[in-house]
CSV table of C-alpha atoms in Angstrom, one decimal:
chain,number,residue,atom,x,y,z
A,1,MET,CA,-0.1,-0.1,0.1
A,2,VAL,CA,1.3,3.7,-0.8
A,3,GLU,CA,2.4,5.6,2.0
A,4,GLY,CA,1.5,9.2,2.5
A,5,SER,CA,4.0,11.9,2.6
A,6,LEU,CA,4.6,14.8,5.1
A,7,ASP,CA,6.8,16.5,2.8
A,8,ALA,CA,4.1,16.5,0.2
A,9,VAL,CA,1.7,18.0,2.8
A,10,GLN,CA,4.1,20.7,3.3
A,11,ILE,CA,4.1,21.4,-0.3
A,12,HIS,CA,0.3,21.9,-0.7
A,13,ARG,CA,-0.5,23.2,2.7
A,14,GLY,CA,-0.5,26.7,1.9
A,15,ARG,CA,-2.5,26.5,-1.2
A,16,ALA,CA,-5.0,24.1,1.0
A,17,GLY,CA,-5.2,26.9,3.5
A,18,ALA,CA,-6.2,29.6,0.9
A,19,LEU,CA,-9.3,27.7,-0.1
A,20,ARG,CA,-12.6,29.6,0.6
A,21,LEU,CA,-14.6,27.8,3.5
A,22,ASP,CA,-17.4,27.3,0.9
A,23,GLU,CA,-15.0,25.7,-1.6
A,24,VAL,CA,-14.0,22.7,1.0
A,25,GLN,CA,-15.4,19.3,0.3
A,26,ARG,CA,-15.6,16.9,3.1
A,27,CYS,CA,-13.4,13.7,2.2
A,28,SER,CA,-15.2,10.4,2.9
A,29,ALA,CA,-13.2,8.8,0.3
A,30,ASP,CA,-10.6,6.0,-0.3
A,31,PRO,CA,-7.4,7.9,-0.7
A,32,HIS,CA,-5.5,5.1,-1.9
A,33,LEU,CA,-8.0,4.5,-4.7
A,34,ALA,CA,-8.2,8.4,-5.7
A,35,HIS,CA,-4.2,8.0,-5.8
A,36,HIS,CA,-4.3,5.1,-8.1
A,37,ASN,CA,-6.9,6.8,-10.4
A,38,ILE,CA,-5.5,10.3,-10.6
A,39,LEU,CA,-2.2,8.6,-11.7
A,40,ALA,CA,-3.9,6.7,-14.3
A,41,ALA,CA,-5.6,10.0,-15.6
A,42,ARG,CA,-2.1,11.5,-15.6
A,43,ALA,CA,-0.6,8.7,-17.5
A,44,ALA,CA,-3.5,8.9,-20.1
A,45,LEU,CA,-3.2,12.6,-20.6
A,46,LEU,CA,0.8,12.6,-20.8
A,47,ASP,CA,0.5,9.9,-23.4
A,48,ALA,CA,-1.9,12.0,-25.5
A,49,ARG,CA,0.1,15.4,-24.9
A,50,ALA,CA,0.9,16.0,-28.5
A,51,ASP,CA,-2.8,15.4,-29.7
A,52,ILE,CA,-4.1,17.8,-26.7
A,53,ASP,CA,-1.8,20.5,-27.5
A,54,ALA,CA,-2.9,20.3,-31.1
A,55,THR,CA,-6.6,21.0,-30.0
A,56,GLY,CA,-5.4,24.5,-28.8
A,57,PHE,CA,-6.7,23.8,-25.4
A,58,THR,CA,-4.0,25.5,-23.1
A,59,VAL,CA,-2.6,23.1,-20.4
A,60,ASP,CA,-0.6,23.7,-17.4
A,61,TRP,CA,1.4,20.7,-17.7
A,62,SER,CA,3.3,21.0,-14.7
A,63,ARG,CA,0.1,20.7,-12.6
A,64,VAL,CA,-0.7,17.5,-14.4
A,65,GLU,CA,3.0,16.1,-13.8
A,66,GLY,CA,2.9,17.1,-10.2
A,67,VAL,CA,-0.3,15.6,-9.1
A,68,GLU,CA,1.2,12.7,-7.5
A,69,SER,CA,2.7,14.7,-4.6
A,70,LEU,CA,-0.9,16.1,-4.1
A,71,ALA,CA,-2.3,12.5,-3.8
A,72,LEU,CA,0.2,11.4,-1.3
A,73,ALA,CA,-0.5,14.8,0.7
A,74,VAL,CA,-4.0,13.5,1.0
A,75,ILE,CA,-3.2,9.9,1.9
A,76,TYR,CA,-1.0,11.1,4.7
A,77,ALA,CA,-3.8,13.7,6.1
A,78,ALA,CA,-6.4,11.0,5.8
A,79,GLY,CA,-4.3,8.8,8.0
A,80,ARG,CA,-4.2,11.2,10.8
A,81,VAL,CA,-8.0,11.5,11.1
A,82,PRO,CA,-9.5,9.1,13.7
A,83,ALA,CA,-12.0,6.8,12.4
A,84,ASP,CA,-15.6,7.7,12.7
A,85,PRO,CA,-17.1,5.8,15.5
A,86,ARG,CA,-20.4,5.3,13.7
A,87,THR,CA,-18.5,3.2,11.0
A,88,THR,CA,-18.7,-0.3,12.5
A,89,GLY,CA,-17.5,-3.6,10.8
A,90,GLU,CA,-20.9,-4.2,9.6
A,91,VAL,CA,-21.2,-0.9,8.1
A,92,ARG,CA,-17.8,-1.1,6.4
A,93,ALA,CA,-19.0,-4.4,4.8
A,94,LEU,CA,-22.2,-3.0,3.5
A,95,LEU,CA,-20.5,0.2,2.2
A,96,ALA,CA,-18.1,-2.1,0.3
A,97,GLU,CA,-21.1,-3.7,-1.5
A,98,ALA,CA,-22.7,-0.1,-1.8
A,99,ARG,CA,-20.0,1.7,-3.2
A,100,PRO,CA,-19.4,-0.4,-6.4
A,101,LEU,CA,-23.3,-0.6,-6.9
A,102,ARG,CA,-23.7,3.1,-6.5
A,103,ALA,CA,-20.8,3.7,-9.2
A,104,LEU,CA,-22.5,1.2,-11.5
A,105,LEU,CA,-25.8,2.9,-11.2
A,106,LEU,CA,-24.5,6.3,-11.4
A,107,SER,CA,-22.4,5.5,-14.3
A,108,ASN,CA,-25.6,4.1,-16.2
A,109,ALA,CA,-27.7,7.1,-15.0
A,110,ARG,CA,-25.0,9.6,-16.3
A,111,THR,CA,-24.8,8.0,-19.7
A,112,LEU,CA,-28.6,8.0,-20.2
A,113,SER,CA,-29.0,11.5,-19.0
A,114,LEU,CA,-27.0,12.6,-22.1
A,115,VAL,CA,-30.1,11.4,-24.1
A,116,GLY,CA,-32.8,12.8,-22.2
A,117,ARG,CA,-34.0,9.4,-20.4
A,118,CYS,CA,-33.3,10.9,-16.9
A,119,SER,CA,-32.5,14.4,-15.3
A,120,PRO,CA,-29.1,15.5,-15.8
A,121,GLU,CA,-29.7,18.1,-12.9
A,122,GLU,CA,-30.8,15.2,-10.4
A,123,VAL,CA,-27.6,12.9,-11.7
A,124,ALA,CA,-25.3,15.6,-11.2
A,125,ARG,CA,-26.8,16.4,-7.5
A,126,ILE,CA,-26.4,12.7,-6.8
A,127,GLU,CA,-22.9,12.7,-8.0
A,128,ARG,CA,-22.0,15.2,-5.6
A,129,GLY,CA,-22.2,12.9,-2.5
A,130,LEU,CA,-19.1,11.7,-1.2
A,131,GLY,CA,-19.5,10.0,2.3
A,132,ALA,CA,-21.0,7.0,3.7
A,133,VAL,CA,-24.4,8.6,4.4
A,134,ASP,CA,-24.3,9.8,1.0
A,135,ALA,CA,-23.4,6.6,-0.6
A,136,ALA,CA,-26.6,5.2,1.2
A,137,THR,CA,-29.0,7.8,0.1
A,138,ASP,CA,-27.6,8.1,-3.4
A,139,LEU,CA,-28.3,4.3,-3.7
A,140,ILE,CA,-32.0,5.0,-2.8
A,141,ASP,CA,-32.2,8.2,-5.1
A,142,LEU,CA,-30.7,6.2,-7.9
A,143,ALA,CA,-33.1,3.2,-7.6
A,144,SER,CA,-35.9,5.7,-7.7
A,145,LEU,CA,-34.9,7.4,-11.3
A,146,PRO,CA,-36.2,4.4,-13.2
A,147,ALA,CA,-39.7,4.7,-12.0
A,148,ASN,CA,-40.1,7.8,-14.4
A,149,ARG,CA,-37.9,7.2,-17.3
A,150,GLU,CA,-37.5,3.4,-17.7
A,151,LEU,CA,-33.9,3.6,-16.9
A,152,THR,CA,-33.7,-0.2,-17.0
A,153,GLY,CA,-35.0,-0.3,-20.4
A,154,ALA,CA,-33.0,-1.0,-23.8
A,155,GLY,CA,-29.5,0.0,-23.5
A,156,SER,CA,-29.3,0.1,-19.9
A,157,ALA,CA,-26.4,-1.7,-17.9
A,158,VAL,CA,-28.6,-1.9,-14.9
A,159,THR,CA,-31.0,-4.9,-14.0
A,160,ALA,CA,-34.2,-4.5,-11.9
A,161,ALA,CA,-32.6,-6.9,-9.2
A,162,GLN,CA,-29.8,-4.3,-8.9
A,163,LEU,CA,-32.1,-1.5,-8.3
A,164,LYS,CA,-34.0,-3.5,-5.9
A,165,ARG,CA,-31.0,-4.3,-4.0
A,166,ALA,CA,-29.9,-0.7,-4.1
A,167,LYS,CA,-33.0,0.5,-2.5
A,168,THR,CA,-32.9,-2.2,0.1
A,169,LEU,CA,-29.0,-1.6,0.8
A,170,GLY,CA,-29.3,2.0,1.0
A,171,THR,CA,-32.2,1.8,3.6
A,172,GLU,CA,-30.3,-0.3,5.7
A,173,LEU,CA,-27.2,1.7,5.6
A,174,VAL,CA,-29.0,4.8,6.5
A,175,GLN,CA,-30.7,2.9,9.5
A,176,LYS,CA,-27.3,1.6,10.7
A,177,ILE,CA,-25.1,4.9,10.2
A,178,ARG,CA,-27.9,7.0,11.8
A,179,PRO,CA,-29.9,4.7,14.2
A,180,SER,CA,-33.1,6.3,15.7
A,181,GLY,CA,-32.6,7.7,19.1
A,182,ALA,CA,-28.8,7.3,19.0
A,183,GLY,CA,-26.8,9.8,20.9
A,184,ARG,CA,-24.2,12.2,19.1
A,185,ALA,CA,-20.8,11.0,18.2
A,186,ARG,CA,-18.1,11.7,20.8
A,187,ALA,CA,-16.7,15.2,20.1
A,188,ARG,CA,-13.2,15.4,18.8
A,189,THR,CA,-10.3,17.3,20.3
A,190,ALA,CA,-8.9,20.3,18.7
A,191,ASP,CA,-6.0,18.6,17.1
A,192,GLN,CA,-8.3,15.8,15.7
A,193,GLU,CA,-10.5,18.8,14.2
A,194,ASN,CA,-7.4,20.3,12.7
A,195,ALA,CA,-6.6,17.0,11.0
A,196,VAL,CA,-10.2,16.9,9.6
A,197,VAL,CA,-9.8,20.2,8.3
A,198,LEU,CA,-6.4,19.6,6.6
A,199,ARG,CA,-7.5,16.4,5.0
A,200,ASP,CA,-10.7,17.9,3.7
A,201,ARG,CA,-8.7,21.0,2.2
A,202,LEU,CA,-6.1,18.8,0.5
A,203,TRP,CA,-8.8,16.4,-0.9
A,204,THR,CA,-10.6,19.5,-2.4
A,205,LEU,CA,-7.5,20.3,-4.1
A,206,LEU,CA,-7.3,17.0,-5.6
A,207,VAL,CA,-10.9,17.1,-6.7
A,208,GLN,CA,-10.3,20.5,-8.5
A,209,THR,CA,-7.2,19.0,-10.1
A,210,HIS,CA,-9.3,16.0,-11.3
A,211,ASP,CA,-11.9,18.2,-12.7
A,212,TYR,CA,-9.2,20.2,-14.4
A,213,PHE,CA,-7.9,16.6,-16.0
A,214,GLU,CA,-11.5,16.1,-17.0
A,215,ARG,CA,-11.7,19.6,-18.9
A,216,ILE,CA,-8.3,18.5,-20.8
A,217,ALA,CA,-9.7,15.0,-21.6
A,218,GLY,CA,-12.9,16.5,-22.7
A,219,ALA,CA,-10.9,18.6,-25.2
A,220,ARG,CA,-9.1,15.6,-26.7
A,221,TRP,CA,-11.8,12.9,-26.3
A,222,GLY,CA,-15.2,14.7,-26.0
A,223,ARG,CA,-18.0,12.6,-24.2
A,224,ASP,CA,-15.5,9.5,-24.3
A,225,LEU,CA,-13.3,11.3,-21.7
A,226,GLY,CA,-14.1,8.8,-18.9
A,227,GLN,CA,-12.6,6.0,-20.8
A,228,HIS,CA,-9.2,7.7,-20.4
A,229,VAL,CA,-9.8,9.8,-16.9
A,230,PRO,CA,-11.3,7.5,-14.6
A,231,ARG,CA,-13.3,9.2,-11.7
A,232,LEU,CA,-11.6,9.4,-8.3
A,233,GLN,CA,-13.5,6.5,-6.7
A,234,ALA,CA,-14.1,4.3,-9.8
A,235,ARG,CA,-13.0,0.8,-9.5
A,236,TYR,CA,-10.9,1.3,-12.6
A,237,VAL,CA,-8.5,-1.4,-14.3
A,238,ALA,CA,-6.4,0.4,-16.8
A,239,LYS,CA,-6.6,-1.1,-20.4
A,240,LYS,CA,-3.4,-2.1,-22.1
A,241,ARG,CA,-2.7,0.4,-24.8
A,242,ALA,CA,-1.8,-1.0,-28.2
A,243,LYS,CA,1.7,-0.7,-29.3
A,244,LYS,CA,2.3,1.7,-32.1
A,245,PRO,CA,3.8,0.0,-35.3
A,246,ALA,CA,7.4,0.3,-35.7
A,247,GLU,CA,8.5,3.2,-38.5
A,248,PRO,CA,9.4,1.7,-41.6
A,249,VAL,CA,13.1,1.6,-42.1
A,250,ALA,CA,14.5,3.0,-45.5
A,251,PRO,CA,16.4,0.4,-47.4
A,252,THR,CA,20.2,0.9,-47.5
A,253,GLY,CA,22.7,0.6,-50.2
């Protein structure tokens, strides 16, 4: 497993601290998965650098090349935040099922929203969620989308059984994460709160950088950008790139 870096934190601390409060996004993501995906995105962009430059889109290539230190800073900062006491072993097991299912449903909804079969605004609202509670409520929301636009119809990668499971799983998670009548979680110390603030600010920088990567990819690949720049929490397996044919060698003699 990749280790975070305190030196990387120091590099990005100033920029993270300069973020406006209304910009900061709470991080409840897997920083190691984000590190893997942002490096896959970087590799795709660097491989296509000549083609991207040819589009006329102005790219800060130093920002692209230097993203690894930011991802390592997020890993380090996230590792210094104490675990949420509400996240039990049972909840973690349910989330392990919930997150890939959410990713599948969301990807399908995003694709079908492009052809008007569900609301792009509603899909965008659901997509903004990052935490455990968001994962649970997003499953419920995604499961309700097909009721209006037949999301499981022709061309859909989602089955009725998966939608039913999403609603059941989401409901169960909401109840377990926020049980009725439960007391408030134990307050964090000042040092722990500072660790949370730093993690969230560094995470926001990484999200903003990923958004920048998507804009670059959109200039080169258009709507196919997701095939080259995976989302930060996508369970992504990089495809092997075809080798370029060797240049013909001119005969000698």
